[in-house]
Amino acid sequence: MRLLVVEDDKDLNRQIVTALENAGYAVDKAFDGEEGLYLGETEPYDAVILDLGLPKVDGVSVLQGWRRAGKTMPVLILTARDRWSDKVGGFDAGADDYVTKPFHVEELLARVRALLRRAAGHATSELVCGPVRLDTRASRVVVDGNPVKLTSHEYRLLAYLMHHQGRVVSRTELVEHLYDQDFDRDSNTIEVFVGRLRKKLGVEVIETVRGLGYIAAAPEKV
Ligand code: CA
């Protein structure tokens, strides 16, 4: 899952980005409304964390700009405590949720997880595909009850496929949603990661759809 953080407070931006990266997401960052607006319009994010008080272009205008451009990714806004009108303005502009400053980063993470799973149509934070269970809260994967240790890239890949279970995901889409902007992207590495992931999981839950991409599906019972 790839996220964007738009926050002009450098320390807070770093704090949020670090927490999200530690939770297994690929994260891009912007420090003003103009940069944020541009990134949100041009890059495919799974969710965005958007501060409302931003230099150059304010957060509500950024959000309106994205929605006008047809961008439907979930957006969580960051608002000041005493500014209830900001929340109203934010929701009217197309926000999906908000967190009031100052906040505990754990709350932000929980809200982001909820936005991501709702966007993908899942009701709980645990994703299940046949014998594979992926706990998005703890970033843990279990196969037939046994924990499997994955690298952050392998985890991201599996989490993305399992969020979109039953749908073919192209290699291009994976590259766009698994790596941040600064990463040296190469779609060939996806094949390598899929290979490693299959080996570690030891069960057939990732199928290759020739010429199209990959699909996560529960193995058929024999
Ligand atoms: Ca601000």
Short mmCIF file of C-alpha atoms and ligand atoms in Angstrom, two decimals, residues 7-9 51 53-54 101, ligand 1:
data_model
loop_
_atom_site.label_atom_id
_atom_site.label_comp_id
_atom_site.label_asym_id
_atom_site.label_seq_id
_atom_site.Cartn_x
_atom_site.Cartn_y
_atom_site.Cartn_z
CA GLU A 7 2.10 18.18 6.33
CA ASP A 8 4.18 21.36 6.50
CA ASP A 9 5.43 20.80 10.06
CA ASP A 51 -3.04 18.61 6.95
CA GLY A 53 -3.32 24.37 7.35
CA LEU A 54 -0.74 24.34 4.53
CA LYS A 101 -3.96 17.56 16.61
CA CA B 1 0.07 22.97 9.13
#
